[in-house]
Tab-separated table of C-alpha atoms in Angstrom:
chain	number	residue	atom	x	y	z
O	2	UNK	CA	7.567	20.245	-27.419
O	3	UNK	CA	9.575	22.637	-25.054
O	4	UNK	CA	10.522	21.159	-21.955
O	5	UNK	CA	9.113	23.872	-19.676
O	6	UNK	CA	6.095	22.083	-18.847
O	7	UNK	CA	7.775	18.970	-17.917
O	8	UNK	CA	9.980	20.825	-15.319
O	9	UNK	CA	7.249	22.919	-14.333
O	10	UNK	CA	5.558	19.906	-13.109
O	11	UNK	CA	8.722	18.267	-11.744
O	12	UNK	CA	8.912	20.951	-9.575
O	13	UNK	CA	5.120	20.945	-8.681
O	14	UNK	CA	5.544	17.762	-8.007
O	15	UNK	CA	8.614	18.024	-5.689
O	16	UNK	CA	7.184	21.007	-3.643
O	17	UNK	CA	3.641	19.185	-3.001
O	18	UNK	CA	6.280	16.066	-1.914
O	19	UNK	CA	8.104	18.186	0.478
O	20	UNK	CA	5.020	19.602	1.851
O	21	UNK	CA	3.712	16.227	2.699
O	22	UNK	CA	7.030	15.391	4.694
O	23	UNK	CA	6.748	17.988	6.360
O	24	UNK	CA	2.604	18.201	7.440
O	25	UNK	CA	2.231	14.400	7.460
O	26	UNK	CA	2.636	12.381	10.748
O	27	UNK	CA	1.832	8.839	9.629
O	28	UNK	CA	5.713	7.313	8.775
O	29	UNK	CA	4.489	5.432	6.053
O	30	UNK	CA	3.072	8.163	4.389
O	31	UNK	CA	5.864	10.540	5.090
O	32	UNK	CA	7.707	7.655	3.147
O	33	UNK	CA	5.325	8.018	0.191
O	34	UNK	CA	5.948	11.435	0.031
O	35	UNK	CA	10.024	10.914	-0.157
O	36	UNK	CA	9.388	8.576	-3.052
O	37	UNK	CA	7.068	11.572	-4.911
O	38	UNK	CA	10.215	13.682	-4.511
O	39	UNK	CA	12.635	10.878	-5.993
O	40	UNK	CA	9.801	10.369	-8.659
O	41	UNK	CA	9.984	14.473	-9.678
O	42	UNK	CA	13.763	14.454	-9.761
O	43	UNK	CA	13.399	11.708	-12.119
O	44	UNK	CA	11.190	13.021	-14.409
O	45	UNK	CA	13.573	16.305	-14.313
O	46	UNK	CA	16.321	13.743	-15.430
O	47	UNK	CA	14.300	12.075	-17.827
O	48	UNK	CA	13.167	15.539	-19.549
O	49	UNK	CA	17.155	17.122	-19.372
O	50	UNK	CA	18.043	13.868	-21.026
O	51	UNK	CA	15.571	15.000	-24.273
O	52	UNK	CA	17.124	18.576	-24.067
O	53	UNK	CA	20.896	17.459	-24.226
O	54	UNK	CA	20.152	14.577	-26.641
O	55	UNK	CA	21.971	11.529	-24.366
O	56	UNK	CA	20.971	9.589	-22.312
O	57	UNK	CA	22.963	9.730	-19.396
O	58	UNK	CA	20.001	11.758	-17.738
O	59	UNK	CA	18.018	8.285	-18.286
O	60	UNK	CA	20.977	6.475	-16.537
O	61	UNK	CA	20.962	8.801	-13.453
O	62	UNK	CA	17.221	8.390	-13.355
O	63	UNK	CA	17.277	3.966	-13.719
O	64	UNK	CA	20.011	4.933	-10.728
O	65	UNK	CA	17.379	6.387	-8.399
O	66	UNK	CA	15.082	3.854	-9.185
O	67	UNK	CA	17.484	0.924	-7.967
O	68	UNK	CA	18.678	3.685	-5.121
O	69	UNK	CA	14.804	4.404	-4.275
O	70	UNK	CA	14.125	0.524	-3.888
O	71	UNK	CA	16.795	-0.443	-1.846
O	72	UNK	CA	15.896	2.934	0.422
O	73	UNK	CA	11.882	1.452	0.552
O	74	UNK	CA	12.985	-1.916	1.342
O	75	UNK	CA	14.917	-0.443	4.428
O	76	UNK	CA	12.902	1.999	5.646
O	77	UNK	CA	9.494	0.080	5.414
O	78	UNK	CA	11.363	-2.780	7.830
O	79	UNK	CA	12.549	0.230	9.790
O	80	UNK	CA	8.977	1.513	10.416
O	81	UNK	CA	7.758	-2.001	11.291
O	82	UNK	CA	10.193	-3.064	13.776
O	83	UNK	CA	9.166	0.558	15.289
O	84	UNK	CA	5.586	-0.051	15.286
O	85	UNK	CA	6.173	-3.794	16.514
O	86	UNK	CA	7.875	-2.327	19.623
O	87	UNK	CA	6.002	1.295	19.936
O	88	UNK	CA	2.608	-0.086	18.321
O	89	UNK	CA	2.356	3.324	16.424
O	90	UNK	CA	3.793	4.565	13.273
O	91	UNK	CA	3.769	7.910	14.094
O	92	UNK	CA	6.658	9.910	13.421
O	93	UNK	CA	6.580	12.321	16.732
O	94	UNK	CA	6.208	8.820	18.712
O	95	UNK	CA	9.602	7.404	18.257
O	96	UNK	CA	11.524	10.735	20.166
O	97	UNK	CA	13.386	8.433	22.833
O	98	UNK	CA	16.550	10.240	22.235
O	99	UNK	CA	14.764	13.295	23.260
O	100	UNK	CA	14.853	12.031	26.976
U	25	UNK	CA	1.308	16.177	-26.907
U	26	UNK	CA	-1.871	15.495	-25.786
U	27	UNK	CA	-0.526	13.197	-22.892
U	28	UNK	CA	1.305	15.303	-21.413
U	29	UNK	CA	-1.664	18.359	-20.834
U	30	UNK	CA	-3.915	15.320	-20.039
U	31	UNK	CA	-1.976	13.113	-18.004
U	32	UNK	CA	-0.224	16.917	-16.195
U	33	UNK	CA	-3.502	18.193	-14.035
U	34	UNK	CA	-4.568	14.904	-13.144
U	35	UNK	CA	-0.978	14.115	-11.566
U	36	UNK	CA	-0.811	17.134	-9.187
U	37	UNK	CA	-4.402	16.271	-8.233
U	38	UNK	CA	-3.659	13.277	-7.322
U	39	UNK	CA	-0.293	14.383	-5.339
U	40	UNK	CA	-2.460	17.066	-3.491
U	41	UNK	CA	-4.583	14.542	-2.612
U	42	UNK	CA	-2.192	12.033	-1.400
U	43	UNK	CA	-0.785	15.059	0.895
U	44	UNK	CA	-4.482	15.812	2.247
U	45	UNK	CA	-6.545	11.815	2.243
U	46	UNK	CA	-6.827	10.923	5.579
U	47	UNK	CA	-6.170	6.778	5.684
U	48	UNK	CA	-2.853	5.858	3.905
U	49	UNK	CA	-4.507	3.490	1.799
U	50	UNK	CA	-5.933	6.316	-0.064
U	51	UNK	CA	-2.616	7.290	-0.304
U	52	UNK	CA	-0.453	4.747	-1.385
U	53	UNK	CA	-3.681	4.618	-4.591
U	54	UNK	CA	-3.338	8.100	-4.898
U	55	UNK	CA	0.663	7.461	-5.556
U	56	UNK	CA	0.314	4.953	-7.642
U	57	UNK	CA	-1.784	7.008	-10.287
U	58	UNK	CA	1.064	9.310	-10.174
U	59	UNK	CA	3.732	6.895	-11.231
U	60	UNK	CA	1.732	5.566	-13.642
U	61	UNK	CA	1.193	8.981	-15.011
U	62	UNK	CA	4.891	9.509	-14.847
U	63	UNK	CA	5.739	6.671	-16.806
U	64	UNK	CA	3.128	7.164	-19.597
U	65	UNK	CA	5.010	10.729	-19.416
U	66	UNK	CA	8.577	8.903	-19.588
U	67	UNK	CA	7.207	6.955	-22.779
U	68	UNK	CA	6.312	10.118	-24.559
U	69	UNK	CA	10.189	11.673	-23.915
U	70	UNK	CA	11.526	8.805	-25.640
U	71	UNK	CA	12.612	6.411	-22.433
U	72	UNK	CA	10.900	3.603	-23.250
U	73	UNK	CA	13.190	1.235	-21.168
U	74	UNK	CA	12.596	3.542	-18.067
U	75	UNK	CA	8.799	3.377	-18.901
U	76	UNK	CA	8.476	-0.358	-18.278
U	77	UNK	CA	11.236	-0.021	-15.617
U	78	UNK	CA	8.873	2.698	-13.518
U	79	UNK	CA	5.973	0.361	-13.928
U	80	UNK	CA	7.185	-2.740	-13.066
U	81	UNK	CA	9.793	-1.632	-10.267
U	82	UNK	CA	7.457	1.522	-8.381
U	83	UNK	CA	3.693	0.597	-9.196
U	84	UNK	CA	4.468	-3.601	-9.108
U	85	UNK	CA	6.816	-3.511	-6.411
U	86	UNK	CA	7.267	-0.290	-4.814
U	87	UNK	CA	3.828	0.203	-4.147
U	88	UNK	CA	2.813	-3.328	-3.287
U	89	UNK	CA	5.775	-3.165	-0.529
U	90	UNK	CA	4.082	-0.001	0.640
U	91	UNK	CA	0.277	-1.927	0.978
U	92	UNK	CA	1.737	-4.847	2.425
U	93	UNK	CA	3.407	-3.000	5.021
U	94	UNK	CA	0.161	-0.935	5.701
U	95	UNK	CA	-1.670	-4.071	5.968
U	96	UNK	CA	0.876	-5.090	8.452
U	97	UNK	CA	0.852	-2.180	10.458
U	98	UNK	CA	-3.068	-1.715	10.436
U	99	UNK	CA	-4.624	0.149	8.231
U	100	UNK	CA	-6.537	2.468	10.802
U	101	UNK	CA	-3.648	3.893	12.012
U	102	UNK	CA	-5.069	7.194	10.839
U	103	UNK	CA	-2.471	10.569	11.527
U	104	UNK	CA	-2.996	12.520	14.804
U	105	UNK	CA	-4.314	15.777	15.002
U	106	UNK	CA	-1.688	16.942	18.016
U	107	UNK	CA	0.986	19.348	16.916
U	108	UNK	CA	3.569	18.431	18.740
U	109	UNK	CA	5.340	21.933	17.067
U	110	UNK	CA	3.434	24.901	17.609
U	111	UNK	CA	2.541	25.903	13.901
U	112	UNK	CA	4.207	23.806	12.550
U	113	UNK	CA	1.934	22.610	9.685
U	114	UNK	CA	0.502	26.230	8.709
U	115	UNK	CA	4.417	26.932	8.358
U	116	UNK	CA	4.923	23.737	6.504
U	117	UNK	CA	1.593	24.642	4.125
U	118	UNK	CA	3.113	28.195	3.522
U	119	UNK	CA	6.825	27.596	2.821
U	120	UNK	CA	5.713	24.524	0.573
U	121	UNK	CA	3.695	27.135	-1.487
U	122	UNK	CA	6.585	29.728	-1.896
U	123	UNK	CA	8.811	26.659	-2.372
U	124	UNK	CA	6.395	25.682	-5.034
U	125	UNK	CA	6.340	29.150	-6.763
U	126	UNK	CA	9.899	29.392	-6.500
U	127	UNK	CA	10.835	26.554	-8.600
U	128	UNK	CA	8.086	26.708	-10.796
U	129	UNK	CA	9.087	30.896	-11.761
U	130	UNK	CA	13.075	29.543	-11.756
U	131	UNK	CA	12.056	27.074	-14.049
U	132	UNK	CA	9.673	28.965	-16.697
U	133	UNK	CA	11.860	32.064	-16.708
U	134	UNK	CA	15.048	30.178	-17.568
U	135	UNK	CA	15.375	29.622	-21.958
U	136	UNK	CA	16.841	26.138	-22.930
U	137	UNK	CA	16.517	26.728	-26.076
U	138	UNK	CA	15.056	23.980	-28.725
U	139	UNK	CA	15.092	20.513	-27.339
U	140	UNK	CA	17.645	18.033	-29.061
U	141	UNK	CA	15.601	15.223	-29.198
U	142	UNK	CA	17.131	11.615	-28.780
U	143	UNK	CA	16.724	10.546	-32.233
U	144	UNK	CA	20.369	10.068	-32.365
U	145	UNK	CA	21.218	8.781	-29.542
U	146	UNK	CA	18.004	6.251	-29.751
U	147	UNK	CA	18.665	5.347	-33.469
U	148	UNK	CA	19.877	1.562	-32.140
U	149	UNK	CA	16.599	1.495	-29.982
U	150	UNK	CA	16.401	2.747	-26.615
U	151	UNK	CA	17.492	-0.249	-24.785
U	152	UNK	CA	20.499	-0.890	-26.331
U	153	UNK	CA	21.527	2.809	-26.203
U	154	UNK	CA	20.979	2.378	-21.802
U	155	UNK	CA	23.080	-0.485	-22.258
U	156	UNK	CA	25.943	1.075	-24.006
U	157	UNK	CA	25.960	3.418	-21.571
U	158	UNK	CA	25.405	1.790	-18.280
U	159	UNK	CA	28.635	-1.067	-19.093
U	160	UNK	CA	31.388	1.455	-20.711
U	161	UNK	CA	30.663	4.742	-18.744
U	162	UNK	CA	29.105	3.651	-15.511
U	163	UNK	CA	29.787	0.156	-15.254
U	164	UNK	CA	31.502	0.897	-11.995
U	165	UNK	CA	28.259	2.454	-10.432
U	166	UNK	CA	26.271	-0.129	-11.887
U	167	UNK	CA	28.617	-2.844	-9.810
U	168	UNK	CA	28.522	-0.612	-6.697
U	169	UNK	CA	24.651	-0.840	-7.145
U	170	UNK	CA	24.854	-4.771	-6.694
U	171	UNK	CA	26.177	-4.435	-3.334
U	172	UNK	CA	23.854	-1.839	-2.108
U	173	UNK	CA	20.823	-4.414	-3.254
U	174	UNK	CA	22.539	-7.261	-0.972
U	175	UNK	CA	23.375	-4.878	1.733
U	176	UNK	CA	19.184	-3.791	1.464
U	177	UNK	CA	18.182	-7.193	1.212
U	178	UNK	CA	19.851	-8.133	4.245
U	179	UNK	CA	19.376	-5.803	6.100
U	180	UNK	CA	15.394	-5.731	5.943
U	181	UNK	CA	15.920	-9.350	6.496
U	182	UNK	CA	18.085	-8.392	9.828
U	183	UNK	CA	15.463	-5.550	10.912
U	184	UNK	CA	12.125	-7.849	10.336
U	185	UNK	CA	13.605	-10.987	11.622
U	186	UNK	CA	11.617	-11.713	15.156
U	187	UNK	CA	13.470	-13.824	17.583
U	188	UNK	CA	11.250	-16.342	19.421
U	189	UNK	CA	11.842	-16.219	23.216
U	190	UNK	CA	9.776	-19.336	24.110
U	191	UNK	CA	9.260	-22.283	22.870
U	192	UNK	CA	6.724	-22.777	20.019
U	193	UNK	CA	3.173	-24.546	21.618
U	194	UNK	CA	3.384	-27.996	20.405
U	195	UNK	CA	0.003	-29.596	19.094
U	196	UNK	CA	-0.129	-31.485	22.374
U	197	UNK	CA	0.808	-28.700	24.506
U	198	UNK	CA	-2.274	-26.642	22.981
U	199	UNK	CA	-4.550	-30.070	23.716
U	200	UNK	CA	-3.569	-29.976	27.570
U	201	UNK	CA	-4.669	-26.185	27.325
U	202	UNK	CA	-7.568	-26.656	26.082
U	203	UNK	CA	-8.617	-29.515	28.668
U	204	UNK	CA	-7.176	-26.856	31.502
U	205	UNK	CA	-9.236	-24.037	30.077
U	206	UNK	CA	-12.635	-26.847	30.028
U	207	UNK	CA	-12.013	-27.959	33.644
U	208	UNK	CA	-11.012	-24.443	35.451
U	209	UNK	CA	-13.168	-22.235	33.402
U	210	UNK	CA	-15.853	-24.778	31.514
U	211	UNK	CA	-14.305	-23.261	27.928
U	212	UNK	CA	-16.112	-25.847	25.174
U	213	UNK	CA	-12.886	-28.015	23.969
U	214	UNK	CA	-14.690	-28.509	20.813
U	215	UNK	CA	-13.622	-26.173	17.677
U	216	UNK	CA	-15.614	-22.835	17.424
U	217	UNK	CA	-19.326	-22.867	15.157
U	218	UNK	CA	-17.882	-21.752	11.348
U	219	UNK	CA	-19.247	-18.732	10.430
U	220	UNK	CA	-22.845	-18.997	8.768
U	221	UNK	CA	-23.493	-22.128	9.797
U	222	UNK	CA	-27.471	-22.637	9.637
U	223	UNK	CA	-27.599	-18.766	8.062
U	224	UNK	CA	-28.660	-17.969	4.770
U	225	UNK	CA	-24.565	-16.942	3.911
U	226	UNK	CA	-21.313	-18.240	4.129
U	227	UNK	CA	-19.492	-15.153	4.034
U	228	UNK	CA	-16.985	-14.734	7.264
U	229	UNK	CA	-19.461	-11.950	8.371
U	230	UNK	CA	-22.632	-13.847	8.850
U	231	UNK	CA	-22.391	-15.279	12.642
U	232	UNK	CA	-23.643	-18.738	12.905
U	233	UNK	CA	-26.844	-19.237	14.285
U	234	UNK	CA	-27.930	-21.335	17.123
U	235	UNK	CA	-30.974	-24.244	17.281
U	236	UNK	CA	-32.438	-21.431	18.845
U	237	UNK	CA	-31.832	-18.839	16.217
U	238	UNK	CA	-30.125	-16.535	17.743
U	239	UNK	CA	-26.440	-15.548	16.339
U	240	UNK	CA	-23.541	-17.642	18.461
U	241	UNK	CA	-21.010	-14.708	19.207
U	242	UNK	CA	-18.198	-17.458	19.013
U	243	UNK	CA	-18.432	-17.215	15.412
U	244	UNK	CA	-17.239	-14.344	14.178
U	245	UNK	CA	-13.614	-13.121	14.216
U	246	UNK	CA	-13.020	-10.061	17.363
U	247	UNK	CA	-11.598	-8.270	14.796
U	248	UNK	CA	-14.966	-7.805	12.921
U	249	UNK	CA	-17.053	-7.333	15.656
U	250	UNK	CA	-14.738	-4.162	16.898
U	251	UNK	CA	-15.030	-2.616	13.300
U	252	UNK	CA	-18.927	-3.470	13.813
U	253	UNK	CA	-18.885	-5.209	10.337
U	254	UNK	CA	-20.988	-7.987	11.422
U	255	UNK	CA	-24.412	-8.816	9.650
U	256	UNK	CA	-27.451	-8.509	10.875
U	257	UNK	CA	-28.997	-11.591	10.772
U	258	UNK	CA	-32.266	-10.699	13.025
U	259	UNK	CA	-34.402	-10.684	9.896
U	260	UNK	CA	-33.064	-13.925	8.461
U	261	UNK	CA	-34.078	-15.056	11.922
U	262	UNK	CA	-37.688	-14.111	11.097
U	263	UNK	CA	-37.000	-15.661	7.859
U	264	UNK	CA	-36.373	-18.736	9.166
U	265	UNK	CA	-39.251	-19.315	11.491
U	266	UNK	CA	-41.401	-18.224	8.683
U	267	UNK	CA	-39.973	-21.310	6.574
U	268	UNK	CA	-40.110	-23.707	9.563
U	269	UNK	CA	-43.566	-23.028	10.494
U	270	UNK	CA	-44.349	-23.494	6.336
U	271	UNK	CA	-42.567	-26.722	6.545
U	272	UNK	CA	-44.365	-27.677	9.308
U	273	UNK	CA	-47.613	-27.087	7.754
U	274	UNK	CA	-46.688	-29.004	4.497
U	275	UNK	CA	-44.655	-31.735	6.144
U	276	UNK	CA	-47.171	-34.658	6.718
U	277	UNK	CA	-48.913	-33.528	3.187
U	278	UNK	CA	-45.073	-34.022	1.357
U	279	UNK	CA	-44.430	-37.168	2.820
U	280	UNK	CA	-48.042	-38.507	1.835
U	281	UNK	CA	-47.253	-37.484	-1.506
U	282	UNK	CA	-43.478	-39.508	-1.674
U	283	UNK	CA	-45.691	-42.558	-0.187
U	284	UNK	CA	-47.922	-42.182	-3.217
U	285	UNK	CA	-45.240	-41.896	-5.846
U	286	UNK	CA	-43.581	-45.000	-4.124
U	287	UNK	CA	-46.816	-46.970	-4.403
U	288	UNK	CA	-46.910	-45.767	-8.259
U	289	UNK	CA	-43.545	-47.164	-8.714
């Protein structure tokens, strides 16, 4: 099979990712919506891999896996110790540098 | 390729939806059907080690990092409505749709040409192949990626850690503050009523009822009784007087009859 569809739906994927960074307010789902993106660009990586016949497309995409987790581990702490101190995890809520 | 046509529709469906649902439970399900989906999809491109690796590392632990933390942080902490950038979302809707065409017109009108396949490359197995790779050519990254786990670890460890700033209540301290609360504010020292006691359930949501029947308010969490999850219990109430009265009626006529069967015996 051609691997078209694949990317087509990588990119699908991606753009309805982006688009949920961007319209979402709620940090955690923001979050989910970086790891849709990271899950796309893998399945890019995993399809390129089939076209070129090696697998160091697989390699790059076990490399944002261990990247991704690390990132989630982070960031979810991150949003907590905001919403311990701010009680929200809203994304417009934590502006203090705007003052 | 069945899977893929299958598996394709229901993916962005459940994307779109993850973008739209309102509570981020919904959400974090909606994701998770995705990754599985995307790792059924890895399976059928010949990546069978990044198949089990996508399961077991996004849907086991990704996700379940994602609930926990959502169970942490409440899970009613719904998104608000107030742009705090006028437009900003129509914007966001519109350039995500010519995004979306963009890439997917780039990507159909390019020609690869006919797929190679990884029949070569996977003729030791797939695993092994990974392997080969990932300690000749990028053993270097794959060190690198050792410190970046310790330097995650810690740091959510650094970033969740709470420091206490008085000194944990002793068992004793919290029996002196319960005899304060009973002498300046006639609090009952005694442990709260369990919940259901004397109902017809046990479940945390039945409140215990009184001698009196009526539900004892002590009984049931706060927490419940703000989401208004609390049973009714007014007709098990009704219930129950129903049965006493009936035991009342048949009570001298049971205990004749165990005085009988004694005599028998």
């Amino acid at each position: 099979m051609s691997v078209t569809p694949f990317l087509v739906l990588s990119g699908l994927l991606f753009s309805i990712g982006a688009m949920g960074v961007l319209v979402r307010r709620n940090a955690i789902v923001v979050f989910m919506c970086v790891e849709l993106m990271l899950n796309a660009s893998n399945l890019a990586f995993v399809t390129f891999a089939r076209q070129h016949g090696n697998l160091d497309g697989q390699i790059a995409a076990f490399f944002v896996m261990v990247v991704a987790a690390a990132e989630v581990v982070v960031g979810l702490a991150i949003i907590m110790t905001i919403f311990r101190t701010r009680r929200s995890a809203s994304v417009d809520d934590a502006s203090l540098l705007k003052y | 390729m069945i899977a893929f046509w299958i598996l394709a529709p229901l993916m962005v469906v459940c994307a779109l939806g993850m973008v739209v649902v309102r509570k981020a439970v919904h959400s974090a399900l909606l994701l998770a059907v995705v990754m599985v989906g995307l790792a059924v999809l890895y399976a059928a491109q010949d990546a069978p080690f990044l198949f089990a690796v996508q399961i077991i590392v996004y849907t086991g632990a990704v996700l379940m990092l994602f609930l926990f933390v959502l169970m942490l942080v409440g899970v009613d902490t719904s998104d608000s409505m107030v742009e705090t950038l006028p437009g900003q979302r129509v914007a966001a809707i519109v350039l995500g749709v010519l995004f979306a065409g963009l890439l997917v017109v780039a990507v159909s009108q390019a020609t690869y040409g006919a797929a190679f396949g990884l029949e070569a490359a996977n003729a030791d197995g797939n695993v092994p192949g990974v392997a080969q790779l990932l300690f000749s050519k990028y053993v270097f990254a794959f060190e690198v990626t050792s410190a970046l786990l310790i330097t995650a670890a810690l740091g959510a460890m650094l970033l969740a850690h709470r420091e206490r700033l008085t000194p944990k209540a002793t068992q004793r301290d919290m029996a002196l503050q319960r005899m304060r609360d009973y002498a300046e504010r006639g609090v009952h020292p005694g442990p709260l009523p369990s919940p259901g006691m004397l109902a017809r359930h046990n479940s945390v949501d039945t409140p215990a009822l009184l001698p009196d029947g009526t539900p004892s308010e002590l009984s049931i969490s706060r927490v419940m009784r703000a989401h208004g999850t609390v049973r009714d219990v007014s007709h098990d109430r009704l219930i129950a007087a129903e049965v006493e009265s009936d035991t009342k009626q048949l009570g001298p006529s049971r205990t004749q009859d165990r005085q009988d069967e004694a005599g028998e015996r």
